[in-house]
Short mmCIF file of C-alpha atoms in Angstrom, two decimals:
data_model
loop_
_atom_site.label_atom_id
_atom_site.label_comp_id
_atom_site.label_asym_id
_atom_site.label_seq_id
_atom_site.Cartn_x
_atom_site.Cartn_y
_atom_site.Cartn_z
CA UNK A 29 117.66 95.65 94.90
CA UNK A 30 118.67 97.08 98.24
CA UNK A 31 117.03 100.43 98.88
CA UNK A 32 114.43 100.05 96.12
CA UNK A 33 111.00 101.32 97.10
CA UNK A 34 108.79 98.27 96.81
CA UNK A 35 106.31 97.92 99.69
CA UNK A 36 103.18 99.95 100.48
CA UNK A 37 104.89 101.19 103.66
CA UNK A 38 107.96 102.32 101.72
CA UNK A 39 105.81 104.21 99.23
CA UNK A 40 103.94 105.80 102.13
CA UNK A 41 107.17 106.78 103.91
CA UNK A 42 108.56 108.36 100.74
CA UNK A 43 105.43 110.21 99.59
CA UNK A 44 104.24 111.26 103.05
CA UNK A 45 107.80 112.18 103.97
CA UNK A 46 108.15 114.44 100.95
CA UNK A 47 104.70 115.99 101.45
CA UNK A 48 105.13 116.61 105.17
CA UNK A 49 108.62 118.04 104.81
CA UNK A 50 107.58 120.29 101.93
CA UNK A 51 104.41 121.35 103.72
CA UNK A 52 106.31 122.10 106.91
CA UNK A 53 108.84 124.28 105.11
CA UNK A 54 106.11 126.05 103.12
CA UNK A 55 104.15 126.65 106.34
CA UNK A 56 106.86 129.02 107.55
CA UNK A 57 105.86 131.39 104.74
CA UNK A 58 102.44 131.71 106.41
CA UNK A 59 103.39 131.68 110.10
CA UNK A 60 106.72 131.16 111.84
CA UNK A 61 105.61 132.09 115.38
CA UNK A 62 106.70 129.91 118.29
CA UNK A 63 104.26 131.41 120.82
CA UNK A 64 102.74 129.02 123.37
CA UNK A 65 99.68 128.82 125.58
CA UNK A 66 96.81 131.23 125.11
CA UNK A 67 98.87 133.41 122.77
CA UNK A 68 99.43 130.75 120.10
CA UNK A 69 99.64 132.49 116.75
CA UNK A 70 98.25 130.88 113.63
CA UNK A 71 97.71 131.50 109.99
CA UNK A 72 95.92 129.31 107.49
CA UNK A 73 97.93 127.91 104.59
CA UNK A 74 95.94 128.70 101.47
CA UNK A 75 93.07 129.51 103.82
CA UNK A 76 92.69 125.83 104.73
CA UNK A 77 95.21 124.54 107.28
CA UNK A 78 96.17 126.36 110.48
CA UNK A 79 99.92 126.44 111.11
CA UNK A 80 102.55 128.08 113.27
CA UNK A 81 106.25 127.43 113.87
CA UNK A 82 105.60 124.44 116.14
CA UNK A 83 103.14 122.88 113.70
CA UNK A 84 105.62 123.40 110.85
CA UNK A 85 108.46 121.80 112.83
CA UNK A 86 106.27 118.80 113.67
CA UNK A 87 105.54 118.28 109.97
CA UNK A 88 109.21 118.67 109.02
CA UNK A 89 110.36 116.24 111.72
CA UNK A 90 107.78 113.58 110.83
CA UNK A 91 108.49 114.07 107.11
CA UNK A 92 112.27 113.83 107.40
CA UNK A 93 111.90 110.68 109.51
CA UNK A 94 109.81 109.13 106.73
CA UNK A 95 112.43 110.03 104.12
CA UNK A 96 115.17 108.49 106.27
CA UNK A 97 113.22 105.25 106.72
CA UNK A 98 111.72 104.89 103.22
CA UNK A 99 114.49 102.62 101.92
CA UNK A 100 114.19 100.19 104.84
CA UNK A 101 111.41 97.58 104.63
CA UNK A 102 111.02 97.22 108.41
CA UNK A 103 111.77 100.87 109.14
CA UNK A 104 109.16 102.08 106.67
CA UNK A 105 106.61 99.63 108.08
CA UNK A 106 107.24 100.79 111.65
CA UNK A 107 107.10 104.43 110.51
CA UNK A 108 103.80 103.95 108.67
CA UNK A 109 102.14 102.26 111.66
CA UNK A 110 103.57 104.67 114.25
CA UNK A 111 102.84 107.81 112.21
CA UNK A 112 99.37 106.48 111.45
CA UNK A 113 98.71 105.96 115.16
CA UNK A 114 100.09 109.38 116.14
CA UNK A 115 98.16 111.20 113.42
CA UNK A 116 94.98 109.28 114.37
CA UNK A 117 95.39 110.49 117.94
CA UNK A 118 96.00 114.06 116.70
CA UNK A 119 92.92 113.92 114.48
CA UNK A 120 90.72 112.61 117.29
CA UNK A 121 92.09 115.19 119.75
CA UNK A 122 91.60 117.93 117.16
CA UNK A 123 88.02 116.94 116.42
CA UNK A 124 87.27 116.81 120.16
CA UNK A 125 88.93 120.19 120.78
CA UNK A 126 87.04 121.76 117.90
CA UNK A 127 87.71 124.06 114.99
CA UNK A 128 90.23 126.81 115.76
CA UNK A 129 91.63 125.07 118.86
CA UNK A 130 95.18 124.48 120.00
CA UNK A 131 96.61 121.11 121.01
CA UNK A 132 99.11 120.91 123.88
CA UNK A 133 99.23 124.72 123.99
CA UNK A 134 101.43 124.60 120.86
CA UNK A 135 99.73 123.28 117.74
CA UNK A 136 96.87 125.19 116.16
CA UNK A 137 94.33 122.96 114.45
CA UNK A 138 91.15 123.45 112.50
CA UNK A 139 88.76 121.13 110.70
CA UNK A 140 90.99 121.06 107.60
CA UNK A 141 93.98 119.97 109.72
CA UNK A 142 91.91 117.32 111.47
CA UNK A 143 90.63 115.85 108.21
CA UNK A 144 94.16 115.84 106.73
CA UNK A 145 95.55 114.20 109.88
CA UNK A 146 92.80 111.55 109.73
CA UNK A 147 93.57 110.80 106.06
CA UNK A 148 97.30 110.51 106.77
CA UNK A 149 96.49 108.22 109.70
CA UNK A 150 94.29 105.93 107.61
CA UNK A 151 96.82 105.79 104.78
CA UNK A 152 99.73 105.14 107.15
CA UNK A 153 97.93 102.41 109.07
CA UNK A 154 96.73 100.73 105.86
CA UNK A 155 100.22 100.88 104.33
CA UNK A 156 101.90 99.61 107.49
CA UNK A 157 99.44 96.81 108.17
CA UNK A 158 99.37 95.95 104.45
CA UNK A 159 103.13 95.44 104.42
CA UNK A 160 104.27 92.06 105.73
CA UNK A 161 106.90 92.18 108.50
CA UNK A 162 109.51 90.77 106.11
CA UNK A 163 109.70 90.85 102.31
CA UNK A 164 108.65 87.74 100.43
CA UNK A 165 111.57 85.58 99.35
CA UNK A 166 112.73 86.10 95.81
CA UNK A 167 114.07 83.66 93.29
CA UNK A 168 115.74 86.35 91.22
CA UNK A 169 119.45 85.88 90.65
CA UNK A 170 121.44 88.65 92.16
#
């Protein structure tokens, strides 16, 4: 059963990885600018989520990492907890900065982004914490 998706963290890594990678690629159809500082460009995907080239790359990188770690029990657990913590920090920073702000002079965020980041954070942390550090022993013949 090696490589079978079976823990909450593995499901999170697979589903979030697919969604983030797909969303990051799709985001380039709205805005592919890599401007920085005060001139950060942005466009809202479907009128909801502010993106630019940097934001898209961040989603692609975090998504691909999830896909790479989804088959590993411990890797998926670490990914879920780490991504949950990072996205929680992004959501908090985004809510503090306010709607239409830019984080680190690179990443445009709005309320829709902040809510999505908070939901990903909660799901990731719940999946990671809800997955034991090692799989339960099995009695199945193999």
